[in-house]
CSV table of C-alpha atoms in Angstrom, one decimal:
chain,number,residue,atom,x,y,z
A,1,MET,CA,-61.2,131.6,41.1
A,2,VAL,CA,-63.5,130.2,43.5
A,3,PRO,CA,-62.8,130.0,47.4
A,4,ARG,CA,-60.5,127.4,48.5
A,5,ALA,CA,-61.4,127.0,51.9
A,6,PRO,CA,-61.3,123.1,52.5
A,7,PHE,CA,-57.9,123.2,51.3
A,8,ASN,CA,-56.4,126.1,53.6
A,9,THR,CA,-55.6,123.9,56.4
A,10,PRO,CA,-51.7,124.0,56.6
A,11,ASN,CA,-50.1,120.5,56.4
A,12,SER,CA,-53.3,118.6,55.7
A,13,CYS,CA,-53.6,114.9,55.9
A,14,VAL,CA,-56.3,113.7,53.6
A,15,LEU,CA,-58.0,110.3,52.6
A,16,ALA,CA,-57.2,109.6,48.8
A,17,PRO,CA,-60.2,108.8,46.4
A,18,MET,CA,-60.5,104.8,46.3
A,19,VAL,CA,-63.2,102.9,44.4
A,20,ARG,CA,-64.9,100.4,46.7
A,21,SER,CA,-62.7,101.4,49.7
A,22,GLY,CA,-63.6,105.0,50.0
A,23,GLU,CA,-67.4,104.4,50.9
A,24,LEU,CA,-69.2,106.1,53.7
A,25,PRO,CA,-67.9,104.1,56.7
A,26,THR,CA,-64.3,104.5,55.7
A,27,ARG,CA,-64.6,108.3,55.4
A,28,LEU,CA,-66.4,108.6,58.7
A,29,VAL,CA,-63.7,106.6,60.6
A,30,SER,CA,-60.9,108.5,58.8
A,31,LEU,CA,-62.6,111.7,60.0
A,32,ALA,CA,-63.1,110.5,63.4
A,33,TYR,CA,-59.2,109.7,63.4
A,34,GLY,CA,-58.4,113.0,62.6
A,35,ALA,CA,-58.4,113.3,58.8
A,36,ASP,CA,-58.8,117.1,57.5
A,37,LEU,CA,-60.5,116.1,54.3
A,38,VAL,CA,-62.0,112.8,52.9
A,39,TRP,CA,-62.3,112.1,49.0
A,40,GLY,CA,-65.2,109.9,48.0
A,41,PRO,CA,-64.6,106.9,45.4
A,42,GLU,CA,-64.9,108.1,41.8
A,43,VAL,CA,-68.3,108.5,40.5
A,44,VAL,CA,-68.8,108.4,36.5
A,45,ASP,CA,-70.8,111.1,35.2
A,46,ARG,CA,-73.4,109.1,33.6
A,47,ALA,CA,-73.9,107.1,36.9
A,48,ILE,CA,-74.8,110.5,39.0
A,49,ILE,CA,-76.8,111.8,36.1
A,50,GLY,CA,-80.5,111.0,36.5
A,51,THR,CA,-80.2,110.2,40.2
A,52,LYS,CA,-82.9,111.7,42.6
A,53,ARG,CA,-81.5,113.5,45.8
A,54,ILE,CA,-83.4,111.9,49.2
A,55,TRP,CA,-82.7,112.9,52.7
A,56,ASN,CA,-82.8,109.6,54.4
A,57,GLU,CA,-84.1,110.5,57.8
A,58,LYS,CA,-83.5,107.1,59.4
A,59,ILE,CA,-79.7,107.2,59.1
A,60,GLY,CA,-79.3,111.2,58.6
A,61,CYS,CA,-77.9,110.8,55.3
A,62,VAL,CA,-78.3,112.4,51.8
A,63,ASP,CA,-78.8,109.6,49.5
A,64,PHE,CA,-78.3,109.8,45.6
A,65,ILE,CA,-80.6,107.4,44.1
A,66,LYS,CA,-80.7,106.1,40.5
A,67,PRO,CA,-84.3,104.6,40.1
A,68,HIS,CA,-84.5,101.1,38.7
A,69,LYS,CA,-84.8,100.7,35.0
A,70,ARG,CA,-88.1,99.6,35.0
A,71,GLN,CA,-89.5,102.5,37.4
A,72,ALA,CA,-88.1,105.7,35.8
A,73,ASP,CA,-90.7,107.6,37.8
A,74,GLY,CA,-89.1,106.6,40.8
A,75,GLN,CA,-92.4,104.7,42.1
A,76,SER,CA,-92.1,101.1,43.4
A,77,VAL,CA,-92.4,98.2,41.3
A,78,VAL,CA,-92.7,96.0,44.6
A,79,GLU,CA,-95.8,96.1,46.5
A,80,GLY,CA,-94.9,96.4,50.4
A,81,ALA,CA,-91.4,96.8,49.8
A,82,PRO,CA,-89.8,98.6,52.9
A,83,PRO,CA,-89.4,102.5,52.1
A,84,ASP,CA,-86.9,103.2,54.7
A,85,ASP,CA,-84.3,100.6,54.2
A,86,ALA,CA,-80.7,102.1,53.2
A,87,SER,CA,-78.6,99.6,51.7
A,88,THR,CA,-77.0,99.2,48.3
A,89,ASP,CA,-80.5,99.2,46.7
A,90,VAL,CA,-82.5,101.9,48.8
A,91,GLY,CA,-85.9,100.1,49.7
A,92,ASP,CA,-88.4,100.6,46.9
A,93,LEU,CA,-86.5,103.8,45.3
A,94,GLY,CA,-83.4,102.4,43.3
A,95,LYS,CA,-79.7,101.9,43.3
A,96,LEU,CA,-77.6,104.0,45.8
A,97,ILE,CA,-74.8,106.0,43.8
A,98,PHE,CA,-73.5,108.4,46.4
A,99,ARG,CA,-74.0,108.7,50.1
A,100,THR,CA,-73.0,111.8,52.4
A,101,LYS,CA,-73.5,112.3,56.2
A,102,PRO,CA,-73.9,116.2,56.6
A,103,SER,CA,-73.5,116.1,60.4
A,104,VAL,CA,-70.1,114.4,60.0
A,105,GLU,CA,-68.8,115.4,56.5
A,106,LYS,CA,-70.0,119.0,56.0
A,107,GLY,CA,-67.3,120.8,54.5
A,108,LYS,CA,-65.0,117.9,54.6
A,109,VAL,CA,-66.1,115.5,51.6
A,110,ILE,CA,-64.8,115.9,48.3
A,111,PHE,CA,-66.8,114.3,45.2
A,112,GLN,CA,-64.6,112.9,42.6
A,113,LEU,CA,-66.0,112.7,39.1
A,114,GLY,CA,-65.0,110.7,36.3
A,115,THR,CA,-65.6,112.0,33.0
A,116,ALA,CA,-64.4,112.7,29.6
A,117,ASN,CA,-67.0,115.2,28.6
A,118,PRO,CA,-67.4,119.0,29.7
A,119,GLU,CA,-71.1,118.9,29.2
A,120,LEU,CA,-71.7,115.7,30.9
A,121,ALA,CA,-69.2,116.7,33.6
A,122,VAL,CA,-71.2,120.1,34.4
A,123,GLU,CA,-74.4,118.2,34.4
A,124,ALA,CA,-73.1,115.7,36.8
A,125,ALA,CA,-71.6,118.1,39.1
A,126,LYS,CA,-74.4,120.4,39.6
A,127,ILE,CA,-76.4,117.4,40.9
A,128,VAL,CA,-74.3,117.0,44.1
A,129,ALA,CA,-72.7,120.4,44.3
A,130,GLY,CA,-74.8,121.5,47.1
A,131,ASP,CA,-74.0,118.6,49.4
A,132,VAL,CA,-70.1,118.5,48.9
A,133,ALA,CA,-67.2,120.6,49.9
A,134,GLY,CA,-65.7,120.5,46.3
A,135,ILE,CA,-65.5,118.8,43.1
A,136,ASP,CA,-62.3,116.9,42.0
A,137,LEU,CA,-61.7,115.5,38.6
A,138,ASN,CA,-60.3,112.3,38.4
A,139,SER,CA,-57.2,112.7,35.8
A,140,GLY,CA,-54.8,110.0,37.6
A,141,CYS,CA,-56.8,106.6,37.6
A,142,PRO,CA,-54.7,104.1,35.5
A,143,LYS,CA,-57.6,101.8,35.8
A,144,HIS,CA,-59.0,100.0,32.5
A,145,PHE,CA,-62.5,101.3,33.6
A,146,SER,CA,-61.4,104.6,33.5
A,147,VAL,CA,-58.9,105.0,30.9
A,148,HIS,CA,-60.9,102.9,28.0
A,149,SER,CA,-63.5,105.6,27.9
A,150,GLY,CA,-61.0,108.5,27.9
A,151,MET,CA,-61.4,109.1,31.5
A,152,GLY,CA,-58.8,109.1,34.5
A,153,ALA,CA,-55.1,109.0,33.5
A,154,ALA,CA,-56.1,109.0,29.7
A,155,LEU,CA,-57.0,112.8,30.0
A,156,LEU,CA,-53.3,113.4,30.7
A,157,ARG,CA,-52.8,112.5,26.9
A,158,THR,CA,-55.5,114.8,25.8
A,159,PRO,CA,-54.6,118.4,27.6
A,160,ASP,CA,-56.9,120.3,25.7
A,161,LEU,CA,-59.9,118.3,26.7
A,162,LEU,CA,-58.9,118.0,30.3
A,163,THR,CA,-58.1,122.0,30.5
A,164,GLU,CA,-61.5,122.7,29.0
A,165,ILE,CA,-63.5,120.2,31.5
A,166,LEU,CA,-62.1,122.1,34.3
A,167,ARG,CA,-62.8,125.7,32.7
A,168,GLN,CA,-66.4,124.6,32.3
A,169,LEU,CA,-66.5,123.2,35.9
A,170,VAL,CA,-65.0,126.3,37.4
A,171,THR,CA,-67.5,128.7,35.4
A,172,GLN,CA,-70.6,126.5,35.5
A,173,VAL,CA,-70.7,124.8,39.0
A,174,GLY,CA,-67.5,126.3,41.0
A,175,SER,CA,-68.7,130.0,40.9
A,176,PRO,CA,-72.5,129.7,40.9
A,177,PHE,CA,-72.2,127.0,43.9
A,178,ASN,CA,-69.3,128.7,45.4
A,179,ILE,CA,-67.1,125.6,45.8
A,180,PRO,CA,-63.6,124.6,44.7
A,181,ILE,CA,-62.9,122.7,41.7
A,182,SER,CA,-59.7,120.5,41.7
A,183,VAL,CA,-57.9,117.9,39.8
A,184,LYS,CA,-55.6,115.1,40.6
A,185,ILE,CA,-53.0,114.0,38.0
A,186,ARG,CA,-50.1,111.8,37.5
A,187,LEU,CA,-46.5,112.2,36.4
A,188,LEU,CA,-45.8,112.3,32.9
A,189,GLU,CA,-42.7,110.4,31.4
A,190,ASP,CA,-40.4,113.3,31.8
A,191,THR,CA,-40.0,116.5,34.4
A,192,GLU,CA,-40.6,119.1,31.3
A,193,LYS,CA,-43.7,117.6,30.2
A,194,THR,CA,-45.2,117.2,33.8
A,195,LEU,CA,-44.4,120.8,34.9
A,196,GLU,CA,-45.8,122.1,31.6
A,197,LEU,CA,-48.9,120.2,32.3
A,198,VAL,CA,-49.1,121.6,35.7
A,199,ARG,CA,-48.7,125.3,34.3
A,200,ARG,CA,-51.6,125.1,32.0
A,201,LEU,CA,-53.7,123.5,34.7
A,202,THR,CA,-53.1,126.3,37.2
A,203,GLN,CA,-54.5,128.6,34.6
A,204,THR,CA,-57.9,127.0,34.2
A,205,GLY,CA,-59.3,128.6,37.5
A,206,ILE,CA,-59.0,125.6,39.8
A,207,SER,CA,-58.2,126.0,43.5
A,208,HIS,CA,-56.3,123.0,44.0
A,209,LEU,CA,-54.1,120.3,42.6
A,210,THR,CA,-53.1,116.8,43.6
A,211,ILE,CA,-50.1,115.1,42.2
A,212,HIS,CA,-49.8,111.2,42.4
A,213,CYS,CA,-45.9,110.6,42.3
A,214,ARG,CA,-46.1,108.0,40.0
A,215,THR,CA,-46.5,107.7,36.1
A,216,THR,CA,-49.4,106.0,34.6
A,217,PRO,CA,-47.7,102.7,34.2
A,218,MET,CA,-46.7,102.5,37.6
A,219,ARG,CA,-48.3,100.3,40.1
A,220,PRO,CA,-48.5,100.8,44.0
A,221,ARG,CA,-45.8,98.2,44.8
A,222,GLU,CA,-43.1,100.6,42.9
A,223,ARG,CA,-42.1,103.4,45.0
A,224,ALA,CA,-43.4,107.1,44.7
A,225,ILE,CA,-41.0,109.4,42.6
A,226,ARG,CA,-40.7,112.8,44.1
A,227,ASN,CA,-37.9,114.4,42.5
A,228,ASP,CA,-40.4,117.0,40.9
A,229,LEU,CA,-42.7,117.3,43.7
A,230,ALA,CA,-40.9,120.8,45.2
A,231,ALA,CA,-41.0,122.1,41.6
A,232,ILE,CA,-44.8,121.3,41.0
A,233,ALA,CA,-45.8,122.7,44.3
A,234,GLN,CA,-43.7,126.0,43.6
A,235,ILE,CA,-45.6,126.4,40.3
A,236,CYS,CA,-49.0,125.7,42.1
A,237,HIS,CA,-48.0,128.3,44.6
A,238,ASP,CA,-47.1,130.8,42.0
A,239,ALA,CA,-50.6,130.5,40.5
A,240,GLY,CA,-52.2,130.9,43.9
A,241,ILE,CA,-53.3,127.4,44.4
A,242,THR,CA,-52.4,124.8,47.0
A,243,CYS,CA,-50.9,121.5,46.3
A,244,PHE,CA,-51.0,117.9,48.0
A,245,ALA,CA,-48.9,115.0,47.2
A,246,ASN,CA,-50.0,111.3,46.8
A,247,GLY,CA,-48.0,108.1,46.9
A,248,ASP,CA,-46.2,106.1,49.6
A,249,VAL,CA,-47.6,108.2,52.3
A,250,ALA,CA,-47.7,106.1,55.5
A,251,SER,CA,-49.3,108.2,58.5
A,252,ARG,CA,-49.9,111.8,59.4
A,253,THR,CA,-46.2,112.0,61.2
A,254,HIS,CA,-44.8,111.0,57.7
A,255,SER,CA,-47.2,113.5,55.8
A,256,ASP,CA,-45.9,116.3,58.1
A,257,GLU,CA,-42.2,115.4,57.1
A,258,LEU,CA,-42.9,115.4,53.5
A,259,CYS,CA,-44.7,118.8,53.7
A,260,LYS,CA,-41.6,120.4,55.4
A,261,GLU,CA,-39.6,118.5,52.9
A,262,TYR,CA,-40.9,119.5,49.5
A,263,GLY,CA,-43.0,122.5,50.5
A,264,VAL,CA,-46.5,121.0,49.6
A,265,ASP,CA,-49.6,121.8,51.5
A,266,GLY,CA,-50.6,118.6,52.7
A,267,CYS,CA,-50.7,114.7,51.6
A,268,MET,CA,-53.0,112.1,50.3
A,269,ILE,CA,-52.9,108.8,52.1
A,270,ALA,CA,-54.4,105.5,50.5
A,271,THR,CA,-53.1,102.3,50.9
A,272,SER,CA,-52.2,102.7,54.5
A,273,ALA,CA,-55.6,104.3,55.3
A,274,GLU,CA,-57.4,101.4,53.6
A,275,SER,CA,-55.8,98.9,56.1
A,276,ASN,CA,-56.0,101.2,59.3
A,277,PRO,CA,-57.9,104.3,58.9
A,278,SER,CA,-56.5,105.5,62.1
A,279,VAL,CA,-53.2,106.7,60.4
A,280,PHE,CA,-54.6,110.1,60.4
A,281,SER,CA,-54.5,110.4,64.2
A,282,THR,CA,-51.6,112.5,65.6
A,283,GLU,CA,-51.0,110.0,68.3
A,284,GLY,CA,-50.2,107.3,65.8
A,285,PRO,CA,-52.0,104.5,64.3
A,286,LYS,CA,-54.3,102.2,66.6
A,287,GLY,CA,-54.6,98.5,67.1
A,288,TRP,CA,-56.6,96.8,64.4
A,289,GLU,CA,-59.0,95.5,67.1
A,290,GLU,CA,-60.1,99.0,67.9
A,291,VAL,CA,-60.2,100.0,64.1
A,292,ALA,CA,-62.2,97.0,63.3
A,293,ASP,CA,-64.8,97.6,66.2
A,294,LEU,CA,-65.4,101.1,65.1
A,295,TYR,CA,-65.5,100.3,61.6
A,296,THR,CA,-68.3,97.5,61.9
A,297,LYS,CA,-70.5,99.9,64.4
A,298,THR,CA,-70.1,102.6,61.9
A,299,ALA,CA,-71.1,100.6,58.8
A,300,LEU,CA,-74.0,99.4,60.7
A,301,GLU,CA,-75.3,102.8,61.8
A,302,VAL,CA,-75.2,104.1,58.3
A,303,ARG,CA,-76.6,101.0,56.7
A,304,ASN,CA,-73.6,100.1,54.6
A,305,HIS,CA,-73.8,97.1,52.3
A,306,SER,CA,-72.5,93.9,54.1
A,307,SER,CA,-70.2,92.9,51.2
A,308,ASN,CA,-68.7,96.1,51.1
A,309,THR,CA,-68.3,96.2,54.9
A,310,LYS,CA,-66.7,92.8,54.8
A,311,PHE,CA,-64.2,93.9,52.1
A,312,MET,CA,-62.9,96.6,54.3
A,313,LEU,CA,-62.7,94.5,57.3
A,314,ALA,CA,-61.0,91.9,55.4
A,315,ARG,CA,-58.1,94.5,55.0
A,316,ILE,CA,-58.2,96.0,58.5
A,317,VAL,CA,-57.8,92.6,60.4
A,318,PRO,CA,-54.5,90.8,59.6
A,319,GLY,CA,-54.5,87.7,57.8
A,320,LYS,CA,-52.6,85.9,60.6
A,321,GLN,CA,-55.1,86.4,63.3
A,322,SER,CA,-57.2,83.5,64.1
A,323,ILE,CA,-60.7,85.0,63.1
A,324,TYR,CA,-59.7,85.9,59.7
A,325,GLN,CA,-60.9,83.0,57.9
A,326,SER,CA,-64.2,83.0,59.6
A,327,LEU,CA,-64.3,86.7,58.7
A,328,CYS,CA,-63.6,86.0,55.2
A,329,GLN,CA,-66.4,82.9,55.2
A,330,SER,CA,-69.2,85.2,56.7
A,331,LYS,CA,-72.3,86.5,55.1
A,332,GLY,CA,-74.2,89.3,56.4
A,333,TYR,CA,-74.0,91.5,59.2
A,334,GLU,CA,-75.3,88.8,62.0
A,335,ALA,CA,-72.2,86.5,61.0
A,336,LEU,CA,-69.5,89.6,60.8
A,337,CYS,CA,-70.8,90.8,64.2
A,338,LYS,CA,-70.5,87.5,65.9
A,339,VAL,CA,-67.0,86.7,64.5
A,340,LEU,CA,-65.9,90.3,65.7
A,341,GLY,CA,-67.6,90.3,69.2
A,342,VAL,CA,-69.7,93.3,68.0
A,343,GLU,CA,-73.5,93.9,69.1
A,344,TRP,CA,-75.6,93.5,66.2
A,345,ASP,CA,-78.5,95.6,66.1
A,346,GLY,CA,-80.7,93.2,63.8
A,347,TYR,CA,-80.2,94.9,60.6
A,348,GLU,CA,-79.5,93.1,57.3
A,349,ASP,CA,-79.4,94.0,53.7
A,350,VAL,CA,-82.6,94.1,51.7
A,351,VAL,CA,-82.1,94.4,47.9
A,352,VAL,CA,-85.5,95.1,45.9
A,353,THR,CA,-85.5,93.8,42.6
A,354,ALA,CA,-88.4,93.8,40.1
A,355,LYS,CA,-89.1,90.3,41.1
A,356,GLY,CA,-89.3,91.1,44.9
A,357,VAL,CA,-87.5,91.5,48.1
A,358,LYS,CA,-84.4,89.5,48.7
A,359,ARG,CA,-82.7,89.5,52.1
A,360,LYS,CA,-79.1,88.8,52.9
A,361,GLY,CA,-77.1,87.1,55.4
A,362,ALA,CA,-78.8,84.3,57.6
A,363,ALA,CA,-82.1,85.8,57.3
A,364,ALA,CA,-82.1,84.8,53.3
A,365,ALA,CA,-81.3,81.3,54.2
A,366,GLU,CA,-84.3,81.2,56.6
A,367,ASP,CA,-86.5,83.0,53.5
A,368,SER,CA,-85.1,80.0,51.3
A,369,LYS,CA,-86.0,77.4,53.5
A,370,ALA,CA,-89.3,78.8,54.7
A,371,LYS,CA,-90.3,79.2,51.0
A,372,GLU,CA,-89.2,75.7,49.9
A,373,ALA,CA,-91.2,74.2,52.9
A,374,SER,CA,-94.4,76.0,52.0
A,375,ALA,CA,-94.1,75.2,48.3
A,376,ASN,CA,-93.7,71.4,49.5
A,377,ALA,CA,-96.6,71.7,51.5
A,378,ASN,CA,-98.7,73.2,48.8
A,379,GLY,CA,-97.5,70.5,46.3
A,380,ASN,CA,-95.8,73.1,44.3
A,381,GLY,CA,-92.2,72.4,45.6
A,382,LYS,CA,-89.7,70.2,43.9
A,383,LYS,CA,-90.7,66.9,46.2
A,384,GLY,CA,-94.4,67.8,45.8
A,385,GLN,CA,-94.2,68.1,41.9
A,386,GLN,CA,-92.1,64.8,41.8
A,387,GLN,CA,-94.9,63.1,44.0
A,388,LYS,CA,-97.8,64.4,41.8
A,389,GLN,CA,-96.1,63.1,38.7
A,390,GLY,CA,-95.1,59.9,40.3
A,391,LYS,CA,-91.6,60.1,39.4
A,392,ARG,CA,-89.0,57.8,41.0
A,393,PRO,CA,-85.5,59.0,41.8
A,394,GLN,CA,-83.5,59.9,38.8
A,395,ALA,CA,-81.3,56.9,37.5
A,396,LEU,CA,-77.4,57.7,37.8
A,397,GLY,CA,-76.2,59.3,34.9
A,398,SER,CA,-79.6,60.7,33.5
A,399,PRO,CA,-79.7,64.2,32.3
A,400,GLY,CA,-81.1,65.5,35.6
A,401,SER,CA,-79.3,63.5,38.1
A,402,LYS,CA,-76.1,64.7,39.9
A,403,ILE,CA,-73.7,61.8,38.9
A,404,SER,CA,-72.1,62.2,35.5
A,405,PRO,CA,-72.7,59.7,32.6
A,406,GLN,CA,-68.9,58.8,33.0
A,407,LYS,CA,-69.1,57.9,36.6
A,408,LYS,CA,-72.5,56.1,35.9
A,409,ARG,CA,-70.7,53.8,33.4
A,410,ARG,CA,-67.8,53.2,36.0
A,411,VAL,CA,-70.4,52.1,38.8
A,412,ASP,CA,-72.4,50.0,36.2
A,413,GLY,CA,-69.1,48.4,35.3
A,414,ASP,CA,-68.5,47.5,38.7
A,415,ALA,CA,-71.9,46.2,39.0
A,416,ARG,CA,-71.3,43.9,36.0
A,417,GLY,CA,-68.0,42.9,37.1
A,418,SER,CA,-66.1,45.2,35.1
A,419,SER,CA,-62.8,47.0,36.3
A,420,PRO,CA,-63.6,50.5,37.4
A,421,GLY,CA,-60.6,51.7,35.3
A,422,ARG,CA,-61.2,49.7,32.2
A,423,SER,CA,-65.1,49.4,31.4
A,424,GLY,CA,-66.2,46.3,29.6
A,425,SER,CA,-62.7,44.2,30.6
A,426,PRO,CA,-63.4,41.1,32.7
A,427,SER,CA,-62.6,41.4,36.5
A,428,LYS,CA,-60.5,39.0,38.4
A,429,GLU,CA,-63.3,37.1,39.9
A,430,VAL,CA,-65.0,36.4,36.5
A,431,ARG,CA,-61.9,35.3,34.8
A,432,ALA,CA,-61.2,33.1,37.9
A,433,LYS,CA,-64.5,31.5,37.6
A,434,SER,CA,-63.7,30.3,33.7
A,435,PRO,CA,-62.8,26.7,33.9
A,436,ALA,CA,-61.6,26.4,30.6
A,437,ARG,CA,-59.1,29.6,30.8
A,438,ALA,CA,-58.0,28.6,34.4
A,439,ALA,CA,-57.1,25.0,33.1
A,440,LEU,CA,-54.8,26.1,30.2
A,441,PRO,CA,-51.2,26.2,31.1
A,442,VAL,CA,-49.7,29.4,31.1
A,443,LYS,CA,-48.0,29.2,27.7
A,444,GLU,CA,-51.3,28.2,26.0
A,445,ALA,CA,-53.3,31.0,27.7
A,446,ARG,CA,-50.8,33.5,26.8
A,447,ALA,CA,-51.1,32.7,23.0
A,448,LYS,CA,-54.8,32.3,23.2
A,449,SER,CA,-55.1,35.7,24.6
A,450,PRO,CA,-56.1,38.5,22.2
A,451,THR,CA,-55.5,41.1,24.6
A,452,ARG,CA,-52.1,40.0,25.8
A,453,ARG,CA,-49.3,42.6,25.3
A,454,SER,CA,-45.7,41.7,24.6
A,455,VAL,CA,-43.3,41.8,27.3
A,456,SER,CA,-39.8,42.4,26.9
A,457,PRO,CA,-37.5,39.5,27.5
A,458,SER,CA,-35.3,41.3,29.7
A,459,ARG,CA,-37.9,42.1,32.2
A,460,LYS,CA,-38.8,39.7,35.1
A,461,VAL,CA,-42.5,39.3,34.8
A,462,ASP,CA,-44.7,37.3,37.2
A,463,GLU,CA,-46.9,35.5,34.6
A,464,LYS,CA,-49.6,34.8,36.8
A,465,LYS,CA,-49.8,38.6,37.9
A,466,VAL,CA,-49.4,39.5,34.3
A,467,LEU,CA,-52.5,37.4,33.1
A,468,ASP,CA,-54.4,37.9,36.2
A,469,LEU,CA,-54.6,34.1,36.7
A,470,PRO,CA,-55.8,32.5,40.1
A,471,SER,CA,-52.9,30.9,42.1
A,472,GLU,CA,-51.9,27.5,41.6
A,473,SER,CA,-53.9,26.2,44.6
A,474,ALA,CA,-57.0,28.0,43.3
A,475,ALA,CA,-56.4,26.8,39.7
A,476,SER,CA,-56.3,23.1,40.9
A,477,THR,CA,-59.3,23.6,43.0
A,478,LEU,CA,-61.5,25.0,40.1
A,479,THR,CA,-60.0,22.4,37.6
A,480,THR,CA,-61.3,19.6,40.1
A,481,ALA,CA,-64.6,20.9,40.6
């Protein structure tokens, strides 16, 4: 068994692995408030395989970059692309898969791996093993993107494959790199099956096990089941490994209570930490204003993608706050900082594609306007092309116009005197100007009207209103004329 140093802290309180929510800013803020360890979001084996490890000197981070599909050699496909930008697409180097900040996370960050193949698991784990404190196998995620490929909670149904993956990771990654291998699982449908699985897992050489106290079909809104927690912890301790509990843990204080009650070595917090990373503080959770301010500044410092930053801030800022709607509608860091009252350092996301450099936020709108203005000045813009071709504005209802053919017919119908609701039928004004019709007595008009609908004798109907005829005074005037 390899050393289990990261898991040795008694009554540990750690950040759970969360896709999208567990990116670098969340981990750094959680550590700042006292988290003992932080799990990164699940990364699938094929995603990390093929990445290049790059030291990002500008922000002091280690980046694992997947080259763009059209640049397998890692060279730029865009002339003049900024080489030192650090957003989701890092300059001209490719797509960012995983980022860690050694000055803060060294010895603290656990890399969670999604896999269903022992060979791919080993290949992927070796790439990051030198920059993380441990490798954790995800065997508890119930989401479709994991289980449909046999990963996550699907591994609970294939225990032979699960144990083989762990053995390969222990012997080929854990021992050579001197880092612990761990696994995160869920409860099975009954106690005996759960305990038997735990016994098998503890014999693979792993250093740690985390049990999510819910079954695979259960969702976060359903209360965690802790009936078997003490027995699971005891099996782990008998095998010489540590055990953490996950599920409905609200704060560090709550974590300490559960450790004492069930004998686990620590607890993992997910949902509560997502909305307030300060739950790890020994002094209790802080107000959302303080947390949002620190989170925004941290995200800017490590050049986190603005869309991910906004996603997290929308969970930290309560929905009833007056700034919430403005926050959700903001685009880019400049707008986010303005809403939260945080000093903006001028950074905006830069996405590099095969077609060129794309900026985000307000800068993107400026680029778009400048590009259109330049194109129009050169005669290459939309307006310039129309002027060159001598085109007039498009008619209503034409294929390229913004007004649908249906609306065009209604508009044309109004112009011809038709009722907007009944295209082709004469309007009141047109019918009123027909002397022959206006001069007819009501009964004769009714008999000669081909579109006249029968009216029940029991209903009192205004004949003039039904036929849309002019009033008597107006009819007499027309007849005299």
